PDB file of C-alpha atoms and ligand atoms in Angstrom:
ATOM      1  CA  UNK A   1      14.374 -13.731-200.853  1.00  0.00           C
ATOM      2  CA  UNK A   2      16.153 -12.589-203.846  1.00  0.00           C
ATOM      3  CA  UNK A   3      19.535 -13.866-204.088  1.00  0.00           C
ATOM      4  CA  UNK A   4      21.249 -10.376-203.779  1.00  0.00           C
ATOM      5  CA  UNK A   5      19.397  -9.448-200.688  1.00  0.00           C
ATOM      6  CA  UNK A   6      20.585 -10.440-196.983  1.00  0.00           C
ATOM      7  CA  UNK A   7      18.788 -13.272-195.699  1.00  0.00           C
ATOM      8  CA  UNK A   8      16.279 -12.169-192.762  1.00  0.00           C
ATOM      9  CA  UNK A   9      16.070 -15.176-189.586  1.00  0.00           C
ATOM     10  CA  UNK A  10      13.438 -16.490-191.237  1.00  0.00           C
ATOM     11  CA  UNK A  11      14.857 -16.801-194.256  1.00  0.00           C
ATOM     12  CA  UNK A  12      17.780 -19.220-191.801  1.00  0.00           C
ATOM     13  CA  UNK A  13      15.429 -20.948-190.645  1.00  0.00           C
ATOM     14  CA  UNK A  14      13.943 -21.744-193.659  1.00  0.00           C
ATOM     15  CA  UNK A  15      17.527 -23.184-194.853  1.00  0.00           C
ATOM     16  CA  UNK A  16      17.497 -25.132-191.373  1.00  0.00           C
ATOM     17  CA  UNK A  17      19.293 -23.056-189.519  1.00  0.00           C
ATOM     18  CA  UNK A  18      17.938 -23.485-185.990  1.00  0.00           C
ATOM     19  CA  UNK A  19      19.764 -23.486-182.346  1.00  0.00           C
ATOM     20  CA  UNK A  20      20.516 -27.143-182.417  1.00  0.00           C
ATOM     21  CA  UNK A  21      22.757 -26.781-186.195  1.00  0.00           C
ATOM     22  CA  UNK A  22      24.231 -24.149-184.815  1.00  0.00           C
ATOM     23  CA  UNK A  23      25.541 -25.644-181.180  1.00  0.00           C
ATOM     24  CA  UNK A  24      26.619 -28.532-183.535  1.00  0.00           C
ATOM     25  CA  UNK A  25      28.785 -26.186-185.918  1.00  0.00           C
ATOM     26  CA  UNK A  26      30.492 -24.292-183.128  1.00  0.00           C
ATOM     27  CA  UNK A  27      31.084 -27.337-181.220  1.00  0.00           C
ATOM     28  CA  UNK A  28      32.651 -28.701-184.746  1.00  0.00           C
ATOM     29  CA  UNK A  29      34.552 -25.900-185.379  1.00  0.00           C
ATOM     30  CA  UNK A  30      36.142 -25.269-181.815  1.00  0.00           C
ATOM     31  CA  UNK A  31      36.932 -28.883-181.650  1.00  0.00           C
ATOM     32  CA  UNK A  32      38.709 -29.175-184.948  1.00  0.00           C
ATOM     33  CA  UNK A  33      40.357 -25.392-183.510  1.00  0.00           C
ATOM     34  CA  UNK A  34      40.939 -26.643-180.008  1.00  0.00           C
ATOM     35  CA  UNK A  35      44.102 -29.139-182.160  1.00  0.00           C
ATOM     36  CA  UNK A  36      45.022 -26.487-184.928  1.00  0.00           C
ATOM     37  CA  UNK A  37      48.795 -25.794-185.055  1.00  0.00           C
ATOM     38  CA  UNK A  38      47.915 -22.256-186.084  1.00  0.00           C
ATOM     39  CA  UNK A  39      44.657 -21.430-184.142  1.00  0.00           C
ATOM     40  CA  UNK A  40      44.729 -23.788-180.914  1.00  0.00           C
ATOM     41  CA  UNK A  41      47.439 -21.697-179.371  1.00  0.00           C
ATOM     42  CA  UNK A  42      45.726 -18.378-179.489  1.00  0.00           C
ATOM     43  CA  UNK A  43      42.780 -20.778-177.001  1.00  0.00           C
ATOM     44  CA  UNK A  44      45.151 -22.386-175.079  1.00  0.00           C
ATOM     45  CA  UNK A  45      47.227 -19.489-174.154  1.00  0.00           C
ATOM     46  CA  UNK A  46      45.690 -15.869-174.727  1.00  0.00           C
ATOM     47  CA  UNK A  47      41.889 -17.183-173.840  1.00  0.00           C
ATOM     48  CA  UNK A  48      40.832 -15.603-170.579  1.00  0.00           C
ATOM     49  CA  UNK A  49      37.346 -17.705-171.053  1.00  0.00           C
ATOM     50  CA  UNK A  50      37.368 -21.198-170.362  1.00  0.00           C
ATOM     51  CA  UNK A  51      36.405 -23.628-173.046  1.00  0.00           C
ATOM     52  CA  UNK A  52      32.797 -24.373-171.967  1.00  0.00           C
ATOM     53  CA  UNK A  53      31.935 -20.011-171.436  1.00  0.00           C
ATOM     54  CA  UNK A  54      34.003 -19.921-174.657  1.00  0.00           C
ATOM     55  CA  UNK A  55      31.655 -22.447-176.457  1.00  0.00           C
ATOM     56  CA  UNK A  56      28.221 -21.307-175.071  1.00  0.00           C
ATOM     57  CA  UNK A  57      29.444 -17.468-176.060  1.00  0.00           C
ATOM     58  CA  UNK A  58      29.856 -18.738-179.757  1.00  0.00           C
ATOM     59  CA  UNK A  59      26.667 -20.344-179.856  1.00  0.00           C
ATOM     60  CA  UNK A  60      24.955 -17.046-178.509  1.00  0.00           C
ATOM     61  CA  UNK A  61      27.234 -15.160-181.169  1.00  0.00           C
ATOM     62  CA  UNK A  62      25.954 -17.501-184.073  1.00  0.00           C
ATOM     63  CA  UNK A  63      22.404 -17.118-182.801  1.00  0.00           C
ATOM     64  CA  UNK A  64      22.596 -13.518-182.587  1.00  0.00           C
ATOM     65  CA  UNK A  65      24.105 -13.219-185.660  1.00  0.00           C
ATOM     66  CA  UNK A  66      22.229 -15.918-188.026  1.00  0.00           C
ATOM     67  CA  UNK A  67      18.449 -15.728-186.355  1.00  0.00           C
ATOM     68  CA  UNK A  68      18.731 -12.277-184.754  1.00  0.00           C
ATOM     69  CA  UNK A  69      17.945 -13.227-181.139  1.00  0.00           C
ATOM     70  CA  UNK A  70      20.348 -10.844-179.701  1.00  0.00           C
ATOM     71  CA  UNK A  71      21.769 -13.452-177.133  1.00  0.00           C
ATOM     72  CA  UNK A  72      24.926 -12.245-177.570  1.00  0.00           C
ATOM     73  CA  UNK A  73      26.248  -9.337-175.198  1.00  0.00           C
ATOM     74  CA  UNK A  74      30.089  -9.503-175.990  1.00  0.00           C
ATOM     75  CA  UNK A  75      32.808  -7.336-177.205  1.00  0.00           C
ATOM     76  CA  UNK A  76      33.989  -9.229-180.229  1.00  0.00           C
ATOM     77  CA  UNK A  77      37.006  -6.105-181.310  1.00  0.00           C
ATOM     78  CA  UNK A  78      38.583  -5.728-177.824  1.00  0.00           C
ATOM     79  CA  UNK A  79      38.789 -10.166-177.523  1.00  0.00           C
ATOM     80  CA  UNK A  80      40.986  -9.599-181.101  1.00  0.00           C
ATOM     81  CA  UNK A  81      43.160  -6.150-180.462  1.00  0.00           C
ATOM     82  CA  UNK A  82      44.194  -8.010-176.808  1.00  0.00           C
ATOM     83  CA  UNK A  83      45.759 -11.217-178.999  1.00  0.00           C
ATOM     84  CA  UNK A  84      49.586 -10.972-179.324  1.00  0.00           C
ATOM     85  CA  UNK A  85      51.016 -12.552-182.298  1.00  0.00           C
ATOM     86  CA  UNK A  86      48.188 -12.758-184.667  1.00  0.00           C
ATOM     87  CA  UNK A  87      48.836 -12.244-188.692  1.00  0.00           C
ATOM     88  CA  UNK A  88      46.214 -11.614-191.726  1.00  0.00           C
ATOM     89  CA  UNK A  89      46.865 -15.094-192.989  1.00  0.00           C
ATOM     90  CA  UNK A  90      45.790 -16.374-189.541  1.00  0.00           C
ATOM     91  CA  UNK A  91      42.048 -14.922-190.899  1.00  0.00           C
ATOM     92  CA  UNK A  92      42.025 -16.588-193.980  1.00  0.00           C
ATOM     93  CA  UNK A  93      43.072 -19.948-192.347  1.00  0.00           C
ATOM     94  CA  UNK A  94      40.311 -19.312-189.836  1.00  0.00           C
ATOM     95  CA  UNK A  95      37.736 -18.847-192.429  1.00  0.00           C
ATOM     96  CA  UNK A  96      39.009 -22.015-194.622  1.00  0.00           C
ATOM     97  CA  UNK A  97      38.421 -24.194-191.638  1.00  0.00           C
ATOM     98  CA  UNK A  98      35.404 -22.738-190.341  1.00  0.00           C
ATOM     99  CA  UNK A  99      33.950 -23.004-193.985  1.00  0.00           C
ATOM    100  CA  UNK A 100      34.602 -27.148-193.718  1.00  0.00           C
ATOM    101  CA  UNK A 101      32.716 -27.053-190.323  1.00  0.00           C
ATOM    102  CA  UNK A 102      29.556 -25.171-191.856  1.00  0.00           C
ATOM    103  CA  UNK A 103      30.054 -27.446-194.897  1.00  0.00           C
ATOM    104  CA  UNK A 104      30.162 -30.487-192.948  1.00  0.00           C
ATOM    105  CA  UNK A 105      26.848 -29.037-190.405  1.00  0.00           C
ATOM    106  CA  UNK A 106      24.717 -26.959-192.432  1.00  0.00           C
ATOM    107  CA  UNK A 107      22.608 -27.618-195.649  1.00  0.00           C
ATOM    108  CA  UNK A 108      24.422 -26.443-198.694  1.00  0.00           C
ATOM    109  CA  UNK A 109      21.859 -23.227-199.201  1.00  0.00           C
ATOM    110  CA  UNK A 110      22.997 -22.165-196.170  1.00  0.00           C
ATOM    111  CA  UNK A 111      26.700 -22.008-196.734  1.00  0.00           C
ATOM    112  CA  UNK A 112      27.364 -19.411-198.463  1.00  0.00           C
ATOM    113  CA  UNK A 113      25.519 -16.623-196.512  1.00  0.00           C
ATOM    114  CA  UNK A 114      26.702 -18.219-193.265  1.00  0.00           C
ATOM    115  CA  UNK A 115      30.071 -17.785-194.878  1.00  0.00           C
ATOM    116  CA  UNK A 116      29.162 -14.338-196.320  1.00  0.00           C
ATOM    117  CA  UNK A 117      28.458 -13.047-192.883  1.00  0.00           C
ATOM    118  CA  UNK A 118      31.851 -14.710-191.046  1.00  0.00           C
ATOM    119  CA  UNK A 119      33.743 -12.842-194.013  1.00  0.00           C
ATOM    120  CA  UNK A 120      32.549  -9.604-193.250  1.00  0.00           C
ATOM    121  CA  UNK A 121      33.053  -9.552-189.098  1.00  0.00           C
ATOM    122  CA  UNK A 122      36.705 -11.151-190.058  1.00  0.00           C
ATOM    123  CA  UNK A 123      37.207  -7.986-192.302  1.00  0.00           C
ATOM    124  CA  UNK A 124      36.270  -5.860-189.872  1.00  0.00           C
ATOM    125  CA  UNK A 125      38.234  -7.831-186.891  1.00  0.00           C
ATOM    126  CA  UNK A 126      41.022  -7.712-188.953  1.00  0.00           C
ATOM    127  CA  UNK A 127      40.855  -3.458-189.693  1.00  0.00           C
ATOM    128  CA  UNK A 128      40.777  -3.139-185.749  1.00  0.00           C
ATOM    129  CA  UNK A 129      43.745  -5.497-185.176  1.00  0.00           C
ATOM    130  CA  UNK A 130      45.761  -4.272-188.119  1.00  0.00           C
ATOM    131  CA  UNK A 131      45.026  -1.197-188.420  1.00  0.00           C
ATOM    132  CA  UNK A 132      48.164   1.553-188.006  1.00  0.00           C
ATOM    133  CA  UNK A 133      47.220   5.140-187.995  1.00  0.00           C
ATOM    134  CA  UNK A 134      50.635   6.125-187.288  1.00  0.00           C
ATOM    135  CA  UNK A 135      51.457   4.258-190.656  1.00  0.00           C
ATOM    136  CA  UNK A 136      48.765   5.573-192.267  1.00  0.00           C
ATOM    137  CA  UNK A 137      49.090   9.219-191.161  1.00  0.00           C
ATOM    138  CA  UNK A 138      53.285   8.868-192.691  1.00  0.00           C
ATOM    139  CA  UNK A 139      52.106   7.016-195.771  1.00  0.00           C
ATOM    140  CA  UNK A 140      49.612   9.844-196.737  1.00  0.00           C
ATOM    141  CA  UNK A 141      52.132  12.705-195.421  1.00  0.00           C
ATOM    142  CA  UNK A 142      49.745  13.694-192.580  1.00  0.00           C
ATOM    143  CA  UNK A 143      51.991  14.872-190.480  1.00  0.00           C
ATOM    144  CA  UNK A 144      53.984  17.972-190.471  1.00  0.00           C
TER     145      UNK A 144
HETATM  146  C1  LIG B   1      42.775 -15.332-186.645  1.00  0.00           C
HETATM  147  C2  LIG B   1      41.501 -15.597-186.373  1.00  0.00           C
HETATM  148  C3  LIG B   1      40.958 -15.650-184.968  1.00  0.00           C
HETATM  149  C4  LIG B   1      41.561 -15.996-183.784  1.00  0.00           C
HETATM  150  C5  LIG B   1      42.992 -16.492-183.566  1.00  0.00           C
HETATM  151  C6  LIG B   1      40.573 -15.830-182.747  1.00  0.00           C
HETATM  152  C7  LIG B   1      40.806 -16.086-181.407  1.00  0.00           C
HETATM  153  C8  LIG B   1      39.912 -15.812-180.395  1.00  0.00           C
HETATM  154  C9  LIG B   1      40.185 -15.996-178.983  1.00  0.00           C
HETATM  155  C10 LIG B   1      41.485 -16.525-178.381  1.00  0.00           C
HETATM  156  C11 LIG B   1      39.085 -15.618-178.306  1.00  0.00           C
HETATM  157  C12 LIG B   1      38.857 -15.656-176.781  1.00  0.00           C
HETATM  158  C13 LIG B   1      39.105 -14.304-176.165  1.00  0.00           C
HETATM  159  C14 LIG B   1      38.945 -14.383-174.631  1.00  0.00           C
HETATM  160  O1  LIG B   1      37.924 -14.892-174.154  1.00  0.00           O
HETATM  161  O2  LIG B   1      39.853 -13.928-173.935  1.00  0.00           O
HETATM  162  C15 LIG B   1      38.094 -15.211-179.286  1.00  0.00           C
HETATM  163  C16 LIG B   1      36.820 -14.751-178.984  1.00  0.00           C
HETATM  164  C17 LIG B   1      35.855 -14.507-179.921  1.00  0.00           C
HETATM  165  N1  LIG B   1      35.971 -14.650-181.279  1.00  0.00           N
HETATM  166 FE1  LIG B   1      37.683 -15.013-182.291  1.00  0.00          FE
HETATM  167  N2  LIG B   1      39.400 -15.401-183.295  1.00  0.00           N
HETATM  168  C18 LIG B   1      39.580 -15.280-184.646  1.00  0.00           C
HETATM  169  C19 LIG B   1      38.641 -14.895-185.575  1.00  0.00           C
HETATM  170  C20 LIG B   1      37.317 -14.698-185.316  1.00  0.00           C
HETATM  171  C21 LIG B   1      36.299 -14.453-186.306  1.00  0.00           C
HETATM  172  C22 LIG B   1      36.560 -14.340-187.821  1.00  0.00           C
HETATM  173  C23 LIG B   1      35.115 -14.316-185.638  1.00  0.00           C
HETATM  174  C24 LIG B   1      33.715 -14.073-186.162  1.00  0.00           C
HETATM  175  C25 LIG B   1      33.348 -14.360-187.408  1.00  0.00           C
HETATM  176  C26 LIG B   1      35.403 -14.461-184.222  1.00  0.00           C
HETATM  177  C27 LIG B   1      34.479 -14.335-183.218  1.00  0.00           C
HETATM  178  C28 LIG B   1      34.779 -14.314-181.864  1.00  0.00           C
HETATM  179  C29 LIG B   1      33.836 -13.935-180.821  1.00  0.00           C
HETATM  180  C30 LIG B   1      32.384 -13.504-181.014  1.00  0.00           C
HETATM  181  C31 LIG B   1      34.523 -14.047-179.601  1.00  0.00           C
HETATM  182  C32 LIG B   1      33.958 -13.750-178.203  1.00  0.00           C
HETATM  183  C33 LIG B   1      34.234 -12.284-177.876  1.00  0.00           C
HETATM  184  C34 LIG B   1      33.800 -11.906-176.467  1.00  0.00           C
HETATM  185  O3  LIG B   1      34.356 -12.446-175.501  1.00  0.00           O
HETATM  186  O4  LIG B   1      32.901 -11.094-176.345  1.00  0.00           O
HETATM  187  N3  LIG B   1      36.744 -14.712-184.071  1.00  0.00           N
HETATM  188  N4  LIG B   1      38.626 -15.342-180.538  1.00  0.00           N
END
């Protein structure tokens, strides 16, 4: 693999990352989540999943995501637009602590495309939940 080019499964697994690291990351993260004064109440009040569906849907995410075993049959973008409340710096908190939990689970090659990948679906999350054509459509002087 050549350091520009997206890492294929393989390529995980060859950096360790199998279905056990990846339970033990999501189970790291959630719990660290489950007592965040800026995360935890977005679980404890909004979720419509219960913790353990909640947990077994991230693992099946990861896996999806990570070693392409398309376990995962949710609809990430409609579970983020539904959330009242939630703010852009909300994101960036969620990706500091997520990076200690993939720190703290996976081997250091890993990290960074683990973390590469969680960047880009929170940039996208975060066009769908912040998105305003209306503003837009003003801003650019769209409308007549
Ligand atoms: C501000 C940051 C975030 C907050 C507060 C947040 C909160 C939540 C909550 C409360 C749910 C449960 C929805 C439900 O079952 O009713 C959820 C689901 C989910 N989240 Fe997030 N999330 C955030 C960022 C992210 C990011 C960055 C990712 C991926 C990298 C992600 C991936 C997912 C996935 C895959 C689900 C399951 C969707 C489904 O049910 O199909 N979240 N999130």
């Amino acid at each position: 693999m050549t350091s520009a080019a997206d890492p294929t499964a393989e390529d995980f697994a060859n950096m360790g990352i199998d279905e056990v690291v990846i339970r033990k990351f999501v189970l790291h993260f959630y719990d660290v989540v489950h007592d965040d004064e800026i995360l935890g109440h977005y679980f404890h009040n909004q979720m419509s999943a219960t913790w353990d569906e909640h947990l077994d849907k991230m693992c099946n995410f990861w896996s999806a995501i990570l070693l392409k075993t398309h376990r995962f049959n949710g609809r990430p973008m409609p579970a983020h637009t539904k959330l009242t409340g939630l703010q852009q710096s909300d994101f960036l908190h969620w990706l500091k602590t997520f990076e200690k939990s993939i720190k703290h689970c996976c081997t250091s090659e890993a990290v960074p495309h683990i973390m590469k990948k969680a960047h880009m679906i929170a940039n996208s999350l975060q066009y769908g939940v912040f998105y305003k054509p209306e503003i837009m459509g003003s801003k650019l002087n769209l409308k007549n």
